[in-house]
PDB file of C-alpha atoms in Angstrom:
ATOM      1  CA  UNK Y   1      -1.065  94.515  98.487  1.00  0.00           C
ATOM      2  CA  UNK Y   2       2.126  93.447 101.349  1.00  0.00           C
ATOM      3  CA  UNK Y   3       4.012  90.094  99.386  1.00  0.00           C
ATOM      4  CA  UNK Y   4       6.787  88.815 101.257  1.00  0.00           C
ATOM      5  CA  UNK Y   5       9.737  89.199  98.989  1.00  0.00           C
ATOM      6  CA  UNK Y   6      11.160  85.257  97.774  1.00  0.00           C
ATOM      7  CA  UNK Y   7      14.719  85.280  99.545  1.00  0.00           C
ATOM      8  CA  UNK Y   8      12.595  85.894 102.603  1.00  0.00           C
ATOM      9  CA  UNK Y   9      10.197  82.276 102.425  1.00  0.00           C
ATOM     10  CA  UNK Y  10      11.369  79.378 104.090  1.00  0.00           C
ATOM     11  CA  UNK Y  11      10.248  76.128 103.766  1.00  0.00           C
ATOM     12  CA  UNK Y  12      10.575  74.047 106.801  1.00  0.00           C
ATOM     13  CA  UNK Y  13      10.058  70.522 105.790  1.00  0.00           C
ATOM     14  CA  UNK Y  14      13.021  71.316 104.247  1.00  0.00           C
ATOM     15  CA  UNK Y  15      15.645  73.054 107.089  1.00  0.00           C
ATOM     16  CA  UNK Y  16      14.517  70.191 108.801  1.00  0.00           C
ATOM     17  CA  UNK Y  17      15.231  67.287 106.792  1.00  0.00           C
ATOM     18  CA  UNK Y  18      18.558  69.073 106.158  1.00  0.00           C
ATOM     19  CA  UNK Y  19      19.041  70.070 109.945  1.00  0.00           C
ATOM     20  CA  UNK Y  20      17.851  66.901 110.943  1.00  0.00           C
ATOM     21  CA  UNK Y  21      20.830  64.500 109.140  1.00  0.00           C
ATOM     22  CA  UNK Y  22      24.016  64.977 110.902  1.00  0.00           C
ATOM     23  CA  UNK Y  23      27.024  65.125 107.965  1.00  0.00           C
ATOM     24  CA  UNK Y  24      29.289  61.750 108.175  1.00  0.00           C
ATOM     25  CA  UNK Y  25      32.568  61.872 108.902  1.00  0.00           C
ATOM     26  CA  UNK Y  26      35.398  61.176 106.723  1.00  0.00           C
ATOM     27  CA  UNK Y  27      36.685  57.939 108.639  1.00  0.00           C
ATOM     28  CA  UNK Y  28      40.782  57.629 108.762  1.00  0.00           C
ATOM     29  CA  UNK Y  29      41.007  54.548 107.299  1.00  0.00           C
ATOM     30  CA  UNK Y  30      42.696  52.069 109.516  1.00  0.00           C
ATOM     31  CA  UNK Y  31      45.733  49.756 108.655  1.00  0.00           C
ATOM     32  CA  UNK Y  32      45.057  46.090 107.702  1.00  0.00           C
ATOM     33  CA  UNK Y  33      47.703  43.847 108.520  1.00  0.00           C
ATOM     34  CA  UNK Y  34      45.955  40.943 107.077  1.00  0.00           C
ATOM     35  CA  UNK Y  35      45.930  42.888 103.931  1.00  0.00           C
ATOM     36  CA  UNK Y  36      48.879  43.451 103.352  1.00  0.00           C
ATOM     37  CA  UNK Y  37      49.899  39.923 103.671  1.00  0.00           C
ATOM     38  CA  UNK Y  38      47.401  39.763 100.560  1.00  0.00           C
ATOM     39  CA  UNK Y  39      48.534  41.604  98.949  1.00  0.00           C
ATOM     40  CA  UNK Y  40      52.380  40.168  98.995  1.00  0.00           C
ATOM     41  CA  UNK Y  41      50.248  36.956  98.075  1.00  0.00           C
ATOM     42  CA  UNK Y  42      49.170  38.998  95.101  1.00  0.00           C
ATOM     43  CA  UNK Y  43      51.871  40.694  93.749  1.00  0.00           C
ATOM     44  CA  UNK Y  44      54.112  37.018  94.733  1.00  0.00           C
ATOM     45  CA  UNK Y  45      52.345  35.223  92.447  1.00  0.00           C
ATOM     46  CA  UNK Y  46      49.370  37.056  90.224  1.00  0.00           C
ATOM     47  CA  UNK Y  47      46.057  36.355  91.754  1.00  0.00           C
ATOM     48  CA  UNK Y  48      46.987  34.376  94.895  1.00  0.00           C
ATOM     49  CA  UNK Y  49      45.682  37.283  96.812  1.00  0.00           C
ATOM     50  CA  UNK Y  50      42.188  36.829  95.536  1.00  0.00           C
ATOM     51  CA  UNK Y  51      42.321  33.277  94.972  1.00  0.00           C
ATOM     52  CA  UNK Y  52      42.874  33.053  99.194  1.00  0.00           C
ATOM     53  CA  UNK Y  53      39.691  35.505  99.204  1.00  0.00           C
ATOM     54  CA  UNK Y  54      37.607  33.291  97.344  1.00  0.00           C
ATOM     55  CA  UNK Y  55      37.579  35.560  94.423  1.00  0.00           C
ATOM     56  CA  UNK Y  56      38.805  33.030  91.622  1.00  0.00           C
ATOM     57  CA  UNK Y  57      36.912  34.562  88.623  1.00  0.00           C
ATOM     58  CA  UNK Y  58      39.262  37.042  90.042  1.00  0.00           C
ATOM     59  CA  UNK Y  59      41.939  35.305  90.656  1.00  0.00           C
ATOM     60  CA  UNK Y  60      42.680  33.757  87.440  1.00  0.00           C
ATOM     61  CA  UNK Y  61      41.989  36.230  84.694  1.00  0.00           C
ATOM     62  CA  UNK Y  62      44.820  38.516  86.987  1.00  0.00           C
ATOM     63  CA  UNK Y  63      47.002  34.974  86.668  1.00  0.00           C
ATOM     64  CA  UNK Y  64      45.963  35.067  83.096  1.00  0.00           C
ATOM     65  CA  UNK Y  65      46.573  38.617  82.257  1.00  0.00           C
ATOM     66  CA  UNK Y  66      50.031  38.819  83.898  1.00  0.00           C
ATOM     67  CA  UNK Y  67      51.244  35.767  83.190  1.00  0.00           C
ATOM     68  CA  UNK Y  68      50.070  36.875  79.708  1.00  0.00           C
ATOM     69  CA  UNK Y  69      51.856  39.496  79.733  1.00  0.00           C
ATOM     70  CA  UNK Y  70      54.782  39.104  80.839  1.00  0.00           C
ATOM     71  CA  UNK Y  71      55.522  35.614  78.835  1.00  0.00           C
ATOM     72  CA  UNK Y  72      54.419  37.196  75.395  1.00  0.00           C
ATOM     73  CA  UNK Y  73      57.430  40.362  76.831  1.00  0.00           C
ATOM     74  CA  UNK Y  74      60.088  37.469  77.200  1.00  0.00           C
ATOM     75  CA  UNK Y  75      59.272  35.119  74.203  1.00  0.00           C
ATOM     76  CA  UNK Y  76      59.207  38.704  72.249  1.00  0.00           C
ATOM     77  CA  UNK Y  77      62.973  38.986  73.599  1.00  0.00           C
ATOM     78  CA  UNK Y  78      61.519  41.787  75.899  1.00  0.00           C
ATOM     79  CA  UNK Y  79      64.406  44.172  78.098  1.00  0.00           C
ATOM     80  CA  UNK Y  80      64.364  42.694  81.262  1.00  0.00           C
ATOM     81  CA  UNK Y  81      66.315  45.382  83.205  1.00  0.00           C
ATOM     82  CA  UNK Y  82      68.940  43.394  86.437  1.00  0.00           C
ATOM     83  CA  UNK Y  83      68.599  44.949  90.039  1.00  0.00           C
ATOM     84  CA  UNK Y  84      71.943  47.283  89.712  1.00  0.00           C
ATOM     85  CA  UNK Y  85      70.604  49.716  86.421  1.00  0.00           C
ATOM     86  CA  UNK Y  86      72.384  52.511  86.145  1.00  0.00           C
ATOM     87  CA  UNK Y  87      70.032  55.273  85.219  1.00  0.00           C
ATOM     88  CA  UNK Y  88      66.900  56.471  86.573  1.00  0.00           C
ATOM     89  CA  UNK Y  89      65.244  54.631  83.653  1.00  0.00           C
ATOM     90  CA  UNK Y  90      66.611  51.467  84.270  1.00  0.00           C
ATOM     91  CA  UNK Y  91      65.674  51.652  88.490  1.00  0.00           C
ATOM     92  CA  UNK Y  92      61.597  52.762  87.530  1.00  0.00           C
ATOM     93  CA  UNK Y  93      62.074  49.118  84.439  1.00  0.00           C
ATOM     94  CA  UNK Y  94      63.620  47.576  87.897  1.00  0.00           C
ATOM     95  CA  UNK Y  95      61.134  47.982  89.683  1.00  0.00           C
ATOM     96  CA  UNK Y  96      58.169  47.207  86.707  1.00  0.00           C
ATOM     97  CA  UNK Y  97      59.565  44.223  85.867  1.00  0.00           C
ATOM     98  CA  UNK Y  98      59.465  43.066  89.224  1.00  0.00           C
ATOM     99  CA  UNK Y  99      55.985  43.876  89.948  1.00  0.00           C
ATOM    100  CA  UNK Y 100      55.129  40.456  87.873  1.00  0.00           C
ATOM    101  CA  UNK Y 101      56.432  38.993  91.450  1.00  0.00           C
ATOM    102  CA  UNK Y 102      57.377  35.371  90.053  1.00  0.00           C
ATOM    103  CA  UNK Y 103      57.576  35.977  86.789  1.00  0.00           C
ATOM    104  CA  UNK Y 104      60.540  38.244  87.265  1.00  0.00           C
ATOM    105  CA  UNK Y 105      62.507  35.408  88.285  1.00  0.00           C
ATOM    106  CA  UNK Y 106      61.497  32.884  84.892  1.00  0.00           C
ATOM    107  CA  UNK Y 107      62.187  35.519  82.459  1.00  0.00           C
ATOM    108  CA  UNK Y 108      65.767  33.551  81.785  1.00  0.00           C
ATOM    109  CA  UNK Y 109      63.283  29.768  81.684  1.00  0.00           C
ATOM    110  CA  UNK Y 110      61.690  31.922  78.403  1.00  0.00           C
ATOM    111  CA  UNK Y 111      64.218  34.190  77.324  1.00  0.00           C
ATOM    112  CA  UNK Y 112      66.632  32.151  76.730  1.00  0.00           C
ATOM    113  CA  UNK Y 113      68.479  33.589  73.621  1.00  0.00           C
ATOM    114  CA  UNK Y 114      68.305  37.136  75.809  1.00  0.00           C
ATOM    115  CA  UNK Y 115      67.065  40.583  75.065  1.00  0.00           C
ATOM    116  CA  UNK Y 116      66.794  42.416  71.315  1.00  0.00           C
ATOM    117  CA  UNK Y 117      65.633  45.105  71.355  1.00  0.00           C
ATOM    118  CA  UNK Y 118      66.978  45.997  68.166  1.00  0.00           C
ATOM    119  CA  UNK Y 119      63.682  45.156  66.610  1.00  0.00           C
ATOM    120  CA  UNK Y 120      61.180  46.658  66.895  1.00  0.00           C
ATOM    121  CA  UNK Y 121      59.150  43.430  68.079  1.00  0.00           C
ATOM    122  CA  UNK Y 122      61.900  43.388  71.142  1.00  0.00           C
ATOM    123  CA  UNK Y 123      61.169  46.829  71.977  1.00  0.00           C
ATOM    124  CA  UNK Y 124      56.932  46.075  72.269  1.00  0.00           C
ATOM    125  CA  UNK Y 125      58.017  43.084  74.527  1.00  0.00           C
ATOM    126  CA  UNK Y 126      59.821  45.589  77.159  1.00  0.00           C
ATOM    127  CA  UNK Y 127      56.303  47.584  77.226  1.00  0.00           C
ATOM    128  CA  UNK Y 128      54.949  43.856  77.524  1.00  0.00           C
ATOM    129  CA  UNK Y 129      56.947  43.086  80.448  1.00  0.00           C
ATOM    130  CA  UNK Y 130      56.660  46.503  82.117  1.00  0.00           C
ATOM    131  CA  UNK Y 131      52.884  46.466  81.491  1.00  0.00           C
ATOM    132  CA  UNK Y 132      52.938  42.824  82.967  1.00  0.00           C
ATOM    133  CA  UNK Y 133      54.652  44.749  85.826  1.00  0.00           C
ATOM    134  CA  UNK Y 134      52.000  47.228  86.621  1.00  0.00           C
ATOM    135  CA  UNK Y 135      48.583  45.461  86.075  1.00  0.00           C
ATOM    136  CA  UNK Y 136      49.988  42.656  89.047  1.00  0.00           C
ATOM    137  CA  UNK Y 137      50.895  46.487  91.340  1.00  0.00           C
ATOM    138  CA  UNK Y 138      47.185  47.130  90.584  1.00  0.00           C
ATOM    139  CA  UNK Y 139      46.158  43.629  91.134  1.00  0.00           C
ATOM    140  CA  UNK Y 140      47.776  43.295  94.660  1.00  0.00           C
ATOM    141  CA  UNK Y 141      46.160  47.115  95.936  1.00  0.00           C
ATOM    142  CA  UNK Y 142      42.604  45.442  95.079  1.00  0.00           C
ATOM    143  CA  UNK Y 143      43.488  42.411  96.528  1.00  0.00           C
ATOM    144  CA  UNK Y 144      44.310  44.796  99.988  1.00  0.00           C
ATOM    145  CA  UNK Y 145      41.457  46.795  99.684  1.00  0.00           C
ATOM    146  CA  UNK Y 146      38.866  43.462  99.419  1.00  0.00           C
ATOM    147  CA  UNK Y 147      40.993  42.007 103.088  1.00  0.00           C
ATOM    148  CA  UNK Y 148      39.876  45.832 104.197  1.00  0.00           C
ATOM    149  CA  UNK Y 149      36.742  45.579 103.751  1.00  0.00           C
ATOM    150  CA  UNK Y 150      37.028  48.128 101.066  1.00  0.00           C
ATOM    151  CA  UNK Y 151      35.648  46.680  98.525  1.00  0.00           C
ATOM    152  CA  UNK Y 152      33.380  44.200  97.600  1.00  0.00           C
TER     153      UNK Y 152
ATOM    154  CA  UNK U   1      57.891   7.938  80.139  1.00  0.00           C
ATOM    155  CA  UNK U   2      58.550   7.388  83.819  1.00  0.00           C
ATOM    156  CA  UNK U   3      62.168   8.158  83.466  1.00  0.00           C
ATOM    157  CA  UNK U   4      61.572  11.675  81.687  1.00  0.00           C
ATOM    158  CA  UNK U   5      59.756  13.082  84.547  1.00  0.00           C
ATOM    159  CA  UNK U   6      62.630  11.814  87.382  1.00  0.00           C
ATOM    160  CA  UNK U   7      65.711  11.984  84.257  1.00  0.00           C
ATOM    161  CA  UNK U   8      66.333  16.222  85.646  1.00  0.00           C
ATOM    162  CA  UNK U   9      67.786  16.685  82.842  1.00  0.00           C
ATOM    163  CA  UNK U  10      65.310  15.241  79.750  1.00  0.00           C
ATOM    164  CA  UNK U  11      62.489  17.328  81.652  1.00  0.00           C
ATOM    165  CA  UNK U  12      64.461  21.172  81.656  1.00  0.00           C
ATOM    166  CA  UNK U  13      65.592  19.560  77.999  1.00  0.00           C
ATOM    167  CA  UNK U  14      61.895  19.378  77.146  1.00  0.00           C
ATOM    168  CA  UNK U  15      60.642  22.407  78.238  1.00  0.00           C
ATOM    169  CA  UNK U  16      63.466  24.366  76.991  1.00  0.00           C
ATOM    170  CA  UNK U  17      62.928  22.993  73.375  1.00  0.00           C
ATOM    171  CA  UNK U  18      58.709  23.939  74.139  1.00  0.00           C
ATOM    172  CA  UNK U  19      59.834  27.881  74.837  1.00  0.00           C
ATOM    173  CA  UNK U  20      62.357  27.916  71.956  1.00  0.00           C
ATOM    174  CA  UNK U  21      59.395  26.702  69.468  1.00  0.00           C
ATOM    175  CA  UNK U  22      56.578  28.950  71.792  1.00  0.00           C
ATOM    176  CA  UNK U  23      59.542  32.018  70.958  1.00  0.00           C
ATOM    177  CA  UNK U  24      60.126  31.666  67.156  1.00  0.00           C
ATOM    178  CA  UNK U  25      56.332  31.489  66.720  1.00  0.00           C
ATOM    179  CA  UNK U  26      55.623  34.650  68.862  1.00  0.00           C
ATOM    180  CA  UNK U  27      58.619  36.433  67.055  1.00  0.00           C
ATOM    181  CA  UNK U  28      55.867  35.569  64.087  1.00  0.00           C
ATOM    182  CA  UNK U  29      53.009  37.450  65.657  1.00  0.00           C
ATOM    183  CA  UNK U  30      53.751  41.219  63.492  1.00  0.00           C
ATOM    184  CA  UNK U  31      53.039  44.635  65.405  1.00  0.00           C
ATOM    185  CA  UNK U  32      49.108  44.643  64.662  1.00  0.00           C
ATOM    186  CA  UNK U  33      49.314  40.037  66.711  1.00  0.00           C
ATOM    187  CA  UNK U  34      51.268  41.745  69.411  1.00  0.00           C
ATOM    188  CA  UNK U  35      48.326  44.654  69.526  1.00  0.00           C
ATOM    189  CA  UNK U  36      45.647  42.771  69.837  1.00  0.00           C
ATOM    190  CA  UNK U  37      47.119  40.515  72.410  1.00  0.00           C
ATOM    191  CA  UNK U  38      48.446  43.650  75.054  1.00  0.00           C
ATOM    192  CA  UNK U  39      45.146  45.135  74.442  1.00  0.00           C
ATOM    193  CA  UNK U  40      43.355  41.229  74.790  1.00  0.00           C
ATOM    194  CA  UNK U  41      44.818  41.254  78.412  1.00  0.00           C
ATOM    195  CA  UNK U  42      45.078  44.063  79.286  1.00  0.00           C
ATOM    196  CA  UNK U  43      40.911  44.381  78.695  1.00  0.00           C
ATOM    197  CA  UNK U  44      40.682  41.375  80.686  1.00  0.00           C
ATOM    198  CA  UNK U  45      42.424  42.862  83.605  1.00  0.00           C
ATOM    199  CA  UNK U  46      40.374  46.294  83.782  1.00  0.00           C
ATOM    200  CA  UNK U  47      36.965  44.826  83.168  1.00  0.00           C
ATOM    201  CA  UNK U  48      38.376  42.431  87.312  1.00  0.00           C
ATOM    202  CA  UNK U  49      40.266  45.374  88.664  1.00  0.00           C
ATOM    203  CA  UNK U  50      36.545  46.955  88.664  1.00  0.00           C
ATOM    204  CA  UNK U  51      33.229  46.909  90.502  1.00  0.00           C
ATOM    205  CA  UNK U  52      30.594  45.472  87.613  1.00  0.00           C
ATOM    206  CA  UNK U  53      29.456  41.666  87.809  1.00  0.00           C
ATOM    207  CA  UNK U  54      28.998  39.020  85.514  1.00  0.00           C
ATOM    208  CA  UNK U  55      27.296  40.115  81.699  1.00  0.00           C
ATOM    209  CA  UNK U  56      28.372  43.367  82.436  1.00  0.00           C
ATOM    210  CA  UNK U  57      31.974  42.945  83.588  1.00  0.00           C
ATOM    211  CA  UNK U  58      32.746  41.102  79.885  1.00  0.00           C
ATOM    212  CA  UNK U  59      30.649  44.056  78.069  1.00  0.00           C
ATOM    213  CA  UNK U  60      33.196  45.776  79.500  1.00  0.00           C
ATOM    214  CA  UNK U  61      36.512  43.703  78.682  1.00  0.00           C
ATOM    215  CA  UNK U  62      34.642  44.325  74.897  1.00  0.00           C
ATOM    216  CA  UNK U  63      34.266  47.649  75.165  1.00  0.00           C
ATOM    217  CA  UNK U  64      37.439  48.418  76.648  1.00  0.00           C
ATOM    218  CA  UNK U  65      39.131  45.991  73.800  1.00  0.00           C
ATOM    219  CA  UNK U  66      37.839  47.519  70.843  1.00  0.00           C
ATOM    220  CA  UNK U  67      38.518  51.115  72.599  1.00  0.00           C
ATOM    221  CA  UNK U  68      42.385  49.464  71.976  1.00  0.00           C
ATOM    222  CA  UNK U  69      42.031  48.674  69.397  1.00  0.00           C
ATOM    223  CA  UNK U  70      40.969  51.817  67.294  1.00  0.00           C
ATOM    224  CA  UNK U  71      42.603  54.517  69.383  1.00  0.00           C
ATOM    225  CA  UNK U  72      45.769  51.602  67.888  1.00  0.00           C
ATOM    226  CA  UNK U  73      44.406  52.317  64.618  1.00  0.00           C
ATOM    227  CA  UNK U  74      43.458  55.909  65.005  1.00  0.00           C
ATOM    228  CA  UNK U  75      47.009  56.953  66.162  1.00  0.00           C
ATOM    229  CA  UNK U  76      49.229  54.827  63.850  1.00  0.00           C
ATOM    230  CA  UNK U  77      47.113  56.768  60.836  1.00  0.00           C
ATOM    231  CA  UNK U  78      47.847  59.723  62.672  1.00  0.00           C
ATOM    232  CA  UNK U  79      51.091  59.590  62.503  1.00  0.00           C
ATOM    233  CA  UNK U  80      51.532  57.744  58.993  1.00  0.00           C
ATOM    234  CA  UNK U  81      52.287  61.381  57.330  1.00  0.00           C
ATOM    235  CA  UNK U  82      55.129  61.441  59.457  1.00  0.00           C
ATOM    236  CA  UNK U  83      57.205  58.166  59.125  1.00  0.00           C
ATOM    237  CA  UNK U  84      59.190  58.719  56.056  1.00  0.00           C
TER     238      UNK U  84
END
């Protein structure tokens, strides 16, 4: 009996399908100026960028979470890093704190007695403020992606 | 009442006293309270960042909040023998 080896069997239907379907080329992401504007708004006032885009639920969620984290951090007397930090950790801390946008400039109002990191809760406060900044930066990226049409 | 809002000094004093009362209250929440609040706020933002909708988003927020607490308490217990 003359049997064809398994390696030589060709299934025409499958090969035709594969040949007919061209591979999608990865599209080059174009820069969006509208997205940049929305991202800046979103950074300046947490949630404002999403509000401009009509995503009011997300806007509210970001405003509450970023504002809640930042204000709690101030009330726990966390450390707010100044602009002219001397070491690398201080500079990183400043960038993280600056991420909170308008809340960075409200630090003096909420933190009347200044930072106190000698207590563990004060140290927790520092983390709260940094986390608020990081979440706000993520929300600004999210707003940019929505404005550029890459996210729903 | 109108005087109160018209006078910036009075309204600033009122706002500052509110901030001081809030600060005094927050300093009593303790570590566990701070962890609960942190987990709640971060879970909210994670749920907002995701692509989920409606009930699915709420479920994700609850799930990540529960994981934050469980992992936090778990790590605390793991570190307990080295705390003294």
